[in-house]
mmCIF file of C-alpha atoms and ligand atoms in Angstrom:
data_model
loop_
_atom_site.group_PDB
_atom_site.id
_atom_site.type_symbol
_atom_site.label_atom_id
_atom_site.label_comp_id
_atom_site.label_asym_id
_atom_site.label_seq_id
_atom_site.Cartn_x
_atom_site.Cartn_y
_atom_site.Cartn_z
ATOM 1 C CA UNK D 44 174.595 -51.970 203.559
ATOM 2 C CA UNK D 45 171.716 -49.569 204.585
ATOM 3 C CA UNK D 46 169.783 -47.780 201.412
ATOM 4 C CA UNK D 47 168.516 -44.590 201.901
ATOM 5 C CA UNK D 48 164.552 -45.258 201.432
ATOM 6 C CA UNK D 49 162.999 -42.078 198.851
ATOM 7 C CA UNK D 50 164.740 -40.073 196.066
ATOM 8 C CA UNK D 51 164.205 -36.870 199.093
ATOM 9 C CA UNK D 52 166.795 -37.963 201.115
ATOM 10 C CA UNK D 53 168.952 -38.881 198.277
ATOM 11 C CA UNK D 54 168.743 -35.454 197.565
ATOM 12 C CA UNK D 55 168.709 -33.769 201.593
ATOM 13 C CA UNK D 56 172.191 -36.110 201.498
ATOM 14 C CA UNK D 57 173.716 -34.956 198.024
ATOM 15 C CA UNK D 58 172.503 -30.926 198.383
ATOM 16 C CA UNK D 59 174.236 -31.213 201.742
ATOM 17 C CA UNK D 60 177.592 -32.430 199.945
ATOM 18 C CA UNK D 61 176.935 -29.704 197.104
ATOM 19 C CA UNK D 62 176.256 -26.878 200.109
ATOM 20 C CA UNK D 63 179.829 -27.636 201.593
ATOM 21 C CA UNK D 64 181.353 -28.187 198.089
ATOM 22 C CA UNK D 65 182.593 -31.903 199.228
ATOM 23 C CA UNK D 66 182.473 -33.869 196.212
ATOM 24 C CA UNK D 67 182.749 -37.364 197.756
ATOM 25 C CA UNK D 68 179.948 -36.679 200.442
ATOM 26 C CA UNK D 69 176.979 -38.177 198.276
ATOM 27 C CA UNK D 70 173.921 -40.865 198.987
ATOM 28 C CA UNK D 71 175.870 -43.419 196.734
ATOM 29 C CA UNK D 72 179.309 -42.699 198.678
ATOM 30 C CA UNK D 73 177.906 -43.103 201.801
ATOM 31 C CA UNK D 74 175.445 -46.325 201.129
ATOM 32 C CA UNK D 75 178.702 -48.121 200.395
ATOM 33 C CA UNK D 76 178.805 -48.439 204.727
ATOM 34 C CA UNK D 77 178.079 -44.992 206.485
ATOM 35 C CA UNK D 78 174.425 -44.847 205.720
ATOM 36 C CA UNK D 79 173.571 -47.203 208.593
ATOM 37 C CA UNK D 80 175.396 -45.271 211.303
ATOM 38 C CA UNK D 81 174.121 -41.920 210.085
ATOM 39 C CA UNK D 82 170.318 -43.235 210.430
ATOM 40 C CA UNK D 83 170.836 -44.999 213.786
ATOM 41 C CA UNK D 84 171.775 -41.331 214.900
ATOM 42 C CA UNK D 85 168.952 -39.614 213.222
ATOM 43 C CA UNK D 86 166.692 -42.330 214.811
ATOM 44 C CA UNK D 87 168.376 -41.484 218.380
ATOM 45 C CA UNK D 88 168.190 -37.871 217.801
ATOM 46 C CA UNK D 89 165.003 -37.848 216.445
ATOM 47 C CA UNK D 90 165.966 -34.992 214.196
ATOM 48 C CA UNK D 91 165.093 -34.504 210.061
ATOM 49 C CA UNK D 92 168.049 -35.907 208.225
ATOM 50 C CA UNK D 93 169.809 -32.640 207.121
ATOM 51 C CA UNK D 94 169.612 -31.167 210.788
ATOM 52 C CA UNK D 95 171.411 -34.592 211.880
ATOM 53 C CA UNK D 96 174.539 -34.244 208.527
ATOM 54 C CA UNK D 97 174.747 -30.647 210.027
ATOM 55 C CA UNK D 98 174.982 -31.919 213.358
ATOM 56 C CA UNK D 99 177.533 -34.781 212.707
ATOM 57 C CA UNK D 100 179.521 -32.325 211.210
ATOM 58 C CA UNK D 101 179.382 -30.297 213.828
ATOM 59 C CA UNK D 102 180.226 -32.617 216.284
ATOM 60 C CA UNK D 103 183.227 -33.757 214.733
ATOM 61 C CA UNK D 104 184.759 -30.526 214.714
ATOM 62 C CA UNK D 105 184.286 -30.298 218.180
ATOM 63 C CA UNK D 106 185.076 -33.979 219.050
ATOM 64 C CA UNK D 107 188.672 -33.563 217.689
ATOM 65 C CA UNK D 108 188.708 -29.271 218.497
ATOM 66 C CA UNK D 109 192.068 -30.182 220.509
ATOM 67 C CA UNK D 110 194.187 -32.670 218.270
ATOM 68 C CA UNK D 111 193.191 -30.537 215.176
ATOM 69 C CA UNK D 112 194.440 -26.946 214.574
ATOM 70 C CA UNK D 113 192.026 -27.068 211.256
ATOM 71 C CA UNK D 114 189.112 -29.568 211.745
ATOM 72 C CA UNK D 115 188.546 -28.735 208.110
ATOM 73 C CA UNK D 116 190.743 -31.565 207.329
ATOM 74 C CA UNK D 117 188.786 -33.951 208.518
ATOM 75 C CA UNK D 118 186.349 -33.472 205.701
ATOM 76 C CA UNK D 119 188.978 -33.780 203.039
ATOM 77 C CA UNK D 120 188.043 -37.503 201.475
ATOM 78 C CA UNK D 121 185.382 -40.079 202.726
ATOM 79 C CA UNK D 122 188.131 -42.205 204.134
ATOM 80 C CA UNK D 123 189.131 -39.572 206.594
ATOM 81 C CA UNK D 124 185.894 -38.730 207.749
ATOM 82 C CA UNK D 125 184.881 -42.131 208.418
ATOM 83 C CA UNK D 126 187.961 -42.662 210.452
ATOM 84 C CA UNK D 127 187.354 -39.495 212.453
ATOM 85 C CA UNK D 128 183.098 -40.101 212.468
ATOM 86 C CA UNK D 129 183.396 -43.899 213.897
ATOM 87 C CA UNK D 130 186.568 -43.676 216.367
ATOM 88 C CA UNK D 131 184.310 -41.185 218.625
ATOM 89 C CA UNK D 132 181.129 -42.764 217.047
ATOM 90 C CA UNK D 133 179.294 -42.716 220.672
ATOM 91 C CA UNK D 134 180.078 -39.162 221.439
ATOM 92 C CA UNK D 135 179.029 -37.983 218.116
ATOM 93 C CA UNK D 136 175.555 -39.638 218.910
ATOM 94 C CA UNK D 137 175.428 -37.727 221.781
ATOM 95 C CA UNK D 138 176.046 -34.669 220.395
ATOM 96 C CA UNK D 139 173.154 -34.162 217.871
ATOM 97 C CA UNK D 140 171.301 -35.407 220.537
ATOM 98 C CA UNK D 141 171.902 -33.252 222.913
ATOM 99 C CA UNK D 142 172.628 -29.980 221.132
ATOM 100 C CA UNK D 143 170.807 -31.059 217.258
ATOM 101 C CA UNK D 144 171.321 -27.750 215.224
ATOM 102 C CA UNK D 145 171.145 -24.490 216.830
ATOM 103 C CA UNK D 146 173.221 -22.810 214.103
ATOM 104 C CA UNK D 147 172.417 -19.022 214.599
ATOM 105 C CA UNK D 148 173.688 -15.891 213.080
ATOM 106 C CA UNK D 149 173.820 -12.510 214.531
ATOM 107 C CA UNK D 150 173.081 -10.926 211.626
ATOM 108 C CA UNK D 151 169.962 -12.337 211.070
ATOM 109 C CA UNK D 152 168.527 -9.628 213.528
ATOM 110 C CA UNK D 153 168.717 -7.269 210.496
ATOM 111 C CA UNK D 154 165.699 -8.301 208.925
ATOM 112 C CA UNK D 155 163.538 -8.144 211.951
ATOM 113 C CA UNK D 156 165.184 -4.398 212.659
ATOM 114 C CA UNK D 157 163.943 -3.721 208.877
ATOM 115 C CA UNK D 158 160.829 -4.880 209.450
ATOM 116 C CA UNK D 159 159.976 -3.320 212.540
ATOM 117 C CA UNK D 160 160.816 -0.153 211.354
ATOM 118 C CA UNK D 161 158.184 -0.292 208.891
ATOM 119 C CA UNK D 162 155.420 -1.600 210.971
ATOM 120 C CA UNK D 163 155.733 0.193 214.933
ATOM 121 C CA UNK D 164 153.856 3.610 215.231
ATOM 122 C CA UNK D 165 156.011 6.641 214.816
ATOM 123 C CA UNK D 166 153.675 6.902 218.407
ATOM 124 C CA UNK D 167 154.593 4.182 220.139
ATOM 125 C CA UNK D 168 157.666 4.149 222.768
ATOM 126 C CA UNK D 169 158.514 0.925 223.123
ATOM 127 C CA UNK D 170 157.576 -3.025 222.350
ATOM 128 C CA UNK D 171 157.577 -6.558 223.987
ATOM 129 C CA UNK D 172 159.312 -8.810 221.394
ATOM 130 C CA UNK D 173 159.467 -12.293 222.208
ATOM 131 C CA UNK D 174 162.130 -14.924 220.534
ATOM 132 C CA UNK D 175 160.873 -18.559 219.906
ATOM 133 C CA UNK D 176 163.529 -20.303 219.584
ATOM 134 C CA UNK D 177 166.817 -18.299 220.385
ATOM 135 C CA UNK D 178 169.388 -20.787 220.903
ATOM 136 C CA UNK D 179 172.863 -18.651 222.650
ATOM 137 C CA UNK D 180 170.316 -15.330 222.264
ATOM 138 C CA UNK D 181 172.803 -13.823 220.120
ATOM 139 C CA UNK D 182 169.856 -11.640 218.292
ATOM 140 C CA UNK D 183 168.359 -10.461 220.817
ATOM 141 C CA UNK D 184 172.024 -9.469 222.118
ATOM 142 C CA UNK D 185 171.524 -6.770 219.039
ATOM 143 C CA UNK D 186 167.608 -6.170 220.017
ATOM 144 C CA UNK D 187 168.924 -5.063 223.038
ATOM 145 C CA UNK D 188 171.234 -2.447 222.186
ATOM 146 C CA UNK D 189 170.734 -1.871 218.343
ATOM 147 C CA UNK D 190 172.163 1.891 218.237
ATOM 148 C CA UNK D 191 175.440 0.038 219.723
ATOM 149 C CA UNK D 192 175.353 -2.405 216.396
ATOM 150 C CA UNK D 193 173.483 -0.304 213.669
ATOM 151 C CA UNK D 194 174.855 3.104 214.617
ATOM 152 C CA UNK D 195 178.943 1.646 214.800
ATOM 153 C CA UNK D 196 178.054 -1.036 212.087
ATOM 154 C CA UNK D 197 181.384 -3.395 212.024
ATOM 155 C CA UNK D 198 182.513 -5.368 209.035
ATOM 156 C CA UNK D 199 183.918 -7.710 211.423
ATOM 157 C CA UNK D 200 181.238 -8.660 212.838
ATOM 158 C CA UNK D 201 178.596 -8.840 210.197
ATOM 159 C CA UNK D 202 178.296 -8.745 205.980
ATOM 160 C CA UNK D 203 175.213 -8.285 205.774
ATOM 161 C CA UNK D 204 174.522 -5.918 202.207
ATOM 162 C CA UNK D 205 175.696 -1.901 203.373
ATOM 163 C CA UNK D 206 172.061 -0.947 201.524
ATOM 164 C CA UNK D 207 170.189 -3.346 204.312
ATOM 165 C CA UNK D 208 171.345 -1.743 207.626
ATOM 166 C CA UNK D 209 168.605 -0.979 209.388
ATOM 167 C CA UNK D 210 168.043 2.170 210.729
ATOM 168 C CA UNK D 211 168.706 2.720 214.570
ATOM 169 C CA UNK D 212 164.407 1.896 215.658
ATOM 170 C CA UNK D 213 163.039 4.955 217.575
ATOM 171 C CA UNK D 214 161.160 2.614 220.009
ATOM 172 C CA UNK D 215 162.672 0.478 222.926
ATOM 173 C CA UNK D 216 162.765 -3.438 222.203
ATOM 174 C CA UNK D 217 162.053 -5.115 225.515
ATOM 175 C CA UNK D 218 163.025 -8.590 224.487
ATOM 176 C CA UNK D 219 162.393 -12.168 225.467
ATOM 177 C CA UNK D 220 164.308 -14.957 224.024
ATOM 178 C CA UNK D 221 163.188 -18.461 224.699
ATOM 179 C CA UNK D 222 164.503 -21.907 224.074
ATOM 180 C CA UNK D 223 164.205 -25.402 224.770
ATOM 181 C CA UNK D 224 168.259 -25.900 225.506
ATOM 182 C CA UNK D 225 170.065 -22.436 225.664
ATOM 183 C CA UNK D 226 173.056 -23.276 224.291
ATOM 184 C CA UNK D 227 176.732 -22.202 225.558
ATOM 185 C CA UNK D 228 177.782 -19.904 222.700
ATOM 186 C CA UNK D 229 181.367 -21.424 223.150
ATOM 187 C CA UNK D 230 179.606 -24.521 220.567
ATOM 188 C CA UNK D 231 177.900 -22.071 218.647
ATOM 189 C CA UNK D 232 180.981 -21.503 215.746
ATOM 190 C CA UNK D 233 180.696 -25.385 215.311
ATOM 191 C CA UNK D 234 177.533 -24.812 213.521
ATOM 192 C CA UNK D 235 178.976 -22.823 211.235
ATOM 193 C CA UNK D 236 180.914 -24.222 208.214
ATOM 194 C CA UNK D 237 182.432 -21.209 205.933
ATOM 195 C CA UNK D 238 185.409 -19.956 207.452
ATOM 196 C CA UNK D 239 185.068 -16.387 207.006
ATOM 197 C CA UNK D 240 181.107 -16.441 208.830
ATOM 198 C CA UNK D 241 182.485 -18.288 211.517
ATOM 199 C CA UNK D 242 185.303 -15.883 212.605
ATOM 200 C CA UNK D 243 183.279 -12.662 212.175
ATOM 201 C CA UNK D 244 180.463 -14.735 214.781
ATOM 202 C CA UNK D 245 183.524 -15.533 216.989
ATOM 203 C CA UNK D 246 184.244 -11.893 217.148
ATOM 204 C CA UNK D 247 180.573 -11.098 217.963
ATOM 205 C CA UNK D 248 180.487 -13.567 220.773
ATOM 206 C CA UNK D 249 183.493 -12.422 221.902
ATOM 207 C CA UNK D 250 181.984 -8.459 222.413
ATOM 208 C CA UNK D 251 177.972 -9.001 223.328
ATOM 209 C CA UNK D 252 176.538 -9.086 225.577
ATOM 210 C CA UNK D 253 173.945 -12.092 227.002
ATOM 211 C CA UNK D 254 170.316 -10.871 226.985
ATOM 212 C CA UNK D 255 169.363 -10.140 229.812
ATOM 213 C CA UNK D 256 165.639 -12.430 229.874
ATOM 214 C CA UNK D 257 166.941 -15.633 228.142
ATOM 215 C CA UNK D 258 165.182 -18.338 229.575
ATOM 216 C CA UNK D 259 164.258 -22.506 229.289
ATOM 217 C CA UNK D 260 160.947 -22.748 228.375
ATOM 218 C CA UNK D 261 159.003 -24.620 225.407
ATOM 219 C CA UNK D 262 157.350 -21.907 223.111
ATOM 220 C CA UNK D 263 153.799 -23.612 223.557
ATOM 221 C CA UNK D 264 154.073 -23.072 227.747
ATOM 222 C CA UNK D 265 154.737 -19.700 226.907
ATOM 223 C CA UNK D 266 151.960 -19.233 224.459
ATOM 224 C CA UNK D 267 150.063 -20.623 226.443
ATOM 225 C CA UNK D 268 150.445 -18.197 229.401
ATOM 226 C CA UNK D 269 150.123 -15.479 227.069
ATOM 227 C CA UNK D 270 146.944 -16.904 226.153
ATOM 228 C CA UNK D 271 145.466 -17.203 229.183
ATOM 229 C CA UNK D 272 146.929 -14.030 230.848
ATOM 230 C CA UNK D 273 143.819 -12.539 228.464
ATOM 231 C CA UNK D 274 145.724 -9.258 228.315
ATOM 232 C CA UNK D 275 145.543 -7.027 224.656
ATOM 233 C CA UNK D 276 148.810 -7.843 223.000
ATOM 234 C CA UNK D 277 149.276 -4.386 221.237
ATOM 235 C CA UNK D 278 152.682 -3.642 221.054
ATOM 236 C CA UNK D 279 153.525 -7.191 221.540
ATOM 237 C CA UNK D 280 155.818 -8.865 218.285
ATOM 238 C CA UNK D 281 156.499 -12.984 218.779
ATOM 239 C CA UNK D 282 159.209 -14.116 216.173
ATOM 240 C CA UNK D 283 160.538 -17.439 215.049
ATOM 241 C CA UNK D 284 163.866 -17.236 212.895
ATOM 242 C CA UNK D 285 164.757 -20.318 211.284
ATOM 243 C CA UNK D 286 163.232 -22.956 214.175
ATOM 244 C CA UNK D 287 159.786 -23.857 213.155
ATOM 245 C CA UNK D 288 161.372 -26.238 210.918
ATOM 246 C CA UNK D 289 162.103 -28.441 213.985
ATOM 247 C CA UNK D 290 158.558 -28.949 214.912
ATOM 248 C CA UNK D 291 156.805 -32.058 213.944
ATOM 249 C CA UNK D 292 153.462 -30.978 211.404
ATOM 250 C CA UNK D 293 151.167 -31.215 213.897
ATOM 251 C CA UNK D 294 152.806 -28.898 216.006
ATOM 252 C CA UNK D 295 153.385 -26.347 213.202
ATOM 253 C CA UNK D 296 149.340 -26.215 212.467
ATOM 254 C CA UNK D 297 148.945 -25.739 216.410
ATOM 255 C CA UNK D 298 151.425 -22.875 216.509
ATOM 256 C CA UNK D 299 149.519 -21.110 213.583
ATOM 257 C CA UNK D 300 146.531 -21.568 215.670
ATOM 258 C CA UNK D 301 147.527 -20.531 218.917
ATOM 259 C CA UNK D 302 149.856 -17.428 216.527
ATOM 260 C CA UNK D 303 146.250 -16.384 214.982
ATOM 261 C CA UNK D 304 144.534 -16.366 218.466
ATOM 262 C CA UNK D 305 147.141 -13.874 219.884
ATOM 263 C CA UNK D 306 146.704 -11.993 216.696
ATOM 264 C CA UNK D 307 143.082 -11.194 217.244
ATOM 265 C CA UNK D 308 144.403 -9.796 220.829
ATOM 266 C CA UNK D 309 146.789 -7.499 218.613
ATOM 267 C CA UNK D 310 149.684 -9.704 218.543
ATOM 268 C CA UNK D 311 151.987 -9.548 215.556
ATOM 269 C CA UNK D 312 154.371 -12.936 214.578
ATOM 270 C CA UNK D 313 157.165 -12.457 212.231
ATOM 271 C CA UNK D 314 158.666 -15.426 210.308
ATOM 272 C CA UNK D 315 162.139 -15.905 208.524
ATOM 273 C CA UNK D 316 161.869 -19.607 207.176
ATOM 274 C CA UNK D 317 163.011 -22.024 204.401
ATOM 275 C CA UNK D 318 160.482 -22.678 201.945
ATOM 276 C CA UNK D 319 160.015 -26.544 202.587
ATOM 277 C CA UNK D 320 157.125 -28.326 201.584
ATOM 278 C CA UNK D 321 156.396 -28.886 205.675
ATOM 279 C CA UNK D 322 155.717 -25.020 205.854
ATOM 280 C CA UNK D 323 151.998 -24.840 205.780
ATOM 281 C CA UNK D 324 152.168 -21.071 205.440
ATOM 282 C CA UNK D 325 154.913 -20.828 202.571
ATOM 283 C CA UNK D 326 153.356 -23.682 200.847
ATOM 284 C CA UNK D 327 149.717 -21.883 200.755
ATOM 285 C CA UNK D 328 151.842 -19.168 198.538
ATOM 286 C CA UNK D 329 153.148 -21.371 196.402
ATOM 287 C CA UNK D 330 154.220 -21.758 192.987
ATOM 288 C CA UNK D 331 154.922 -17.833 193.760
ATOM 289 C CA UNK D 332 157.756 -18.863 196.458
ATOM 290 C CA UNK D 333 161.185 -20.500 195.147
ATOM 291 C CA UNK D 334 161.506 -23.857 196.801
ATOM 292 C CA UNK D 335 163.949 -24.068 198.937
ATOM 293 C CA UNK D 336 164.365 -20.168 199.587
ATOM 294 C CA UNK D 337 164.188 -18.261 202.525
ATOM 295 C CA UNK D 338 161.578 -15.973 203.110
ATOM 296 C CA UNK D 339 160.498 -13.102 205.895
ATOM 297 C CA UNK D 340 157.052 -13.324 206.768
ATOM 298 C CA UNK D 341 154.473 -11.394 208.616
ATOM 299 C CA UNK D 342 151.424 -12.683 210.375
ATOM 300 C CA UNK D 343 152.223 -15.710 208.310
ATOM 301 C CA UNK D 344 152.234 -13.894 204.677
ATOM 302 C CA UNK D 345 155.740 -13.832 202.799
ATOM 303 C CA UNK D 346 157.335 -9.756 202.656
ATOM 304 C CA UNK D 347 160.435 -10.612 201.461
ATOM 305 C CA UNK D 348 162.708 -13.100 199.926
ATOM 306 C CA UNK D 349 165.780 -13.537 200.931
ATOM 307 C CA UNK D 350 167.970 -12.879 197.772
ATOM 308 C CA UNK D 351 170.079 -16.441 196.898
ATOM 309 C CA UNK D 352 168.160 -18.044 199.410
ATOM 310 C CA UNK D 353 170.270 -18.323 201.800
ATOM 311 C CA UNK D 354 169.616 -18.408 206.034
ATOM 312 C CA UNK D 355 172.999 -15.860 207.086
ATOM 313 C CA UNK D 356 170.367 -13.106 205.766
ATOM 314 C CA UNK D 357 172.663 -10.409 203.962
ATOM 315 C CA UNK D 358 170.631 -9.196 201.183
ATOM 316 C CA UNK D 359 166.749 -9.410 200.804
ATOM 317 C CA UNK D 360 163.842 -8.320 198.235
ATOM 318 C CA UNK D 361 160.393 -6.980 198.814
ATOM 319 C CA UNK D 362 157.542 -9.073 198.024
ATOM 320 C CA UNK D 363 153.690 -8.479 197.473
ATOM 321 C CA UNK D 364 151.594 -11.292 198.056
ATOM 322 C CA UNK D 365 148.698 -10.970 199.910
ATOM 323 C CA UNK D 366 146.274 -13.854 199.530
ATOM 324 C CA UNK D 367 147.028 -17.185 201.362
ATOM 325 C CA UNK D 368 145.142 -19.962 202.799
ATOM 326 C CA UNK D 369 147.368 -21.457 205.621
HETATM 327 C C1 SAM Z 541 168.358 -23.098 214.363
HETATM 328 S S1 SAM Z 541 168.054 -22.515 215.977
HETATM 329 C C2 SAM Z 541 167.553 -20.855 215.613
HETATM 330 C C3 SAM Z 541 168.387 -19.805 216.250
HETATM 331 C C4 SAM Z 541 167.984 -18.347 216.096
HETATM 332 N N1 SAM Z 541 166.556 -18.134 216.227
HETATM 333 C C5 SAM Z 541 168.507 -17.771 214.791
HETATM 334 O O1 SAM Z 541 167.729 -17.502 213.883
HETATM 335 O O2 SAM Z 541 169.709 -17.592 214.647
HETATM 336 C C6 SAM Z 541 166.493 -23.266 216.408
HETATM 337 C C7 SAM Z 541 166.253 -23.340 217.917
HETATM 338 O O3 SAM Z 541 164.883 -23.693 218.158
HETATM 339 C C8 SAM Z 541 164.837 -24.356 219.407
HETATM 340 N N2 SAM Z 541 163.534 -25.029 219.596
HETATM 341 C C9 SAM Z 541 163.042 -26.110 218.943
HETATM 342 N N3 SAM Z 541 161.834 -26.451 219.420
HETATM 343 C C10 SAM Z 541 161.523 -25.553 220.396
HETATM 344 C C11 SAM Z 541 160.398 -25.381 221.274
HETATM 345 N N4 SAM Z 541 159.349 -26.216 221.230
HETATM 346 N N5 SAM Z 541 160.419 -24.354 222.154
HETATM 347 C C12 SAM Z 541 161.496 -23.505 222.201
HETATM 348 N N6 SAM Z 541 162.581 -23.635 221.414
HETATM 349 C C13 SAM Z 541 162.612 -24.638 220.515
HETATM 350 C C14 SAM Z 541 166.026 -25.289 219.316
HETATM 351 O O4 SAM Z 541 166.413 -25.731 220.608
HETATM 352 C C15 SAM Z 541 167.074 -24.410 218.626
HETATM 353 O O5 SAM Z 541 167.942 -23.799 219.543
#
């Protein structure tokens, strides 16, 4: 019977049974004979443990999509989901392979809207903002035509707080959305658990309209043509919503590096992130950060918390730090 090794992913496994409000889905449950086949996927996948539970249980639902009308109730008791997990066991594997966790909300575009707002010229016509990271492109579907979302703002689509809708920017948003694996956005509701987010992103999918740049590309070959185009970068806004989490350390400290060389150019980066200890930029603000939190950055210092923490963005708070030492 495989043991999970630290006390962390004892607690990545038992916050992820808490988050979904599954009693029986705990380290000491599983170690009784799942444990093993959950780390020989995580080993395949090469993805952090949580991204892999969020994955599994992603894949599930759409392993058994057909025979199901609610794949819900495959997640009723440990037996069940054992039964379900091991019978397509091979596909599952697959699956967080191939597709790991590109759960993405639409909604999330808010924030950056927000923050925009505050920081483009009342001067300036228009900006280049670039998406690391944008899995279906379903934000930059709203950076594309925001007066369509902001100015007819639908409960049906969104639920984000009334007192956070942006208002409709007064520049043009030419934007880019890159991502390793653009993913159909058919698979994108799998990703998403509660019932009532995952209809209203349904609906959304089912009205917007596909970016039109949306593109294959590994952030660092971009940067790095950015960086050696030696063009100024005014006007020019990268952003990375809840994906630097997926790179390895290393690769974090290089994006900061190659981030602060195209900010000397004129470059702005905006952030929206989970405050994990891996986060060298959240971590250089703590203990003033709640661990675990979400929280909007700009050129890689903290503006605002996400209120509750959580990554569907509906409410948020102003911060003021200023001093960091990523
Ligand atoms: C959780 S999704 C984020 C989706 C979207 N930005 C949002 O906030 O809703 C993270 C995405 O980052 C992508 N990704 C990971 N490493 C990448 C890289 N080196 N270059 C480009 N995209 C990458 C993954 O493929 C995944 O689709």
């Amino acid at each position: 019977m495989e043991q999970l090794k630290t006390i962390d992913q004892r607690n990545v496994v038992n916050t992820f049974g808490k988050s979904k409000k599954l009693d029986w889905f705990t380290a000491e449950n599983l170690e009784r004979g799942l444990m093993g086949d959950i780390l020989e996927i995580q080993k395949f996948s090469g993805r952090e443990l949580r991204a892999t539970l969020q994955s599994i249980f992603a894949g599930i639902q759409y392993e058994y999509r057909d025979e199901y009308k609610n794949t819900k109730n495959l997640f009723t008791d440990l037996h069940t989901f054992q039964d379900c997990f091991m019978r397509r066991f091979g596909n599952i594997k697959y699956f967080v392979r191939e597709y790991g966790f590109p759960k993405t909300i639409p909604q999330r575009a808010f924030i950056f809207l927000s923050q925009l707002n505050e920081l483009v010229k009342k001067d300036m016509k228009s900006i280049r903002l670039v998406e690391f990271g944008a899995a279906a492109g379903l934000l930059g579907s709203i950076f594309e035509y925001p007066e369509h979302y902001l100015q007819k703002f639908s409960r049906d689509l969104f639920w984000v707080n009334e007192s956070k809708i942006p208002q409709t920017p007064h520049f043009e948003i030419n934007y880019e959305g890159y991502d390793l694996h653009i993913i159909k956005t058919s698979l994108v509701p799998y990703f998403i658990w509660n019932d009532d987010h995952r209809e209203r992103v349904e609906n959304f999918i089912t009205l917007a309209r596909r970016p039109r740049h949306l593109k294959e590309e590994d952030l660092f070959k971009v940067l790095a043509r950015e960086i050696n185009s030696n063009e100024l970068l005014d006007g020019v806004f990268f952003m990375t919503s809840f994906m630097l989490y997926q790179l390895s350390l290393e690769q974090k400290q290089e994006f900061l590096r190659l981030m602060q060389k195209c900010q000397a150019r004129g470059a702005t980066w905006l952030d929206l992130s989970r405050h994990h200890h891996d986060i060298p930029w959240l971590k250089s603000f703590s203990p003033g950060l709640v661990y675990n939190h979400n929280y909007f950055s700009v050129n890689g210092i903290p503006q605002k918390e996400i209120i509750e923490g959580s990554d569907d963005c509906k409410n948020w708070k102003d911060l003021d730090l200023s001093v960091g030492n990523y």
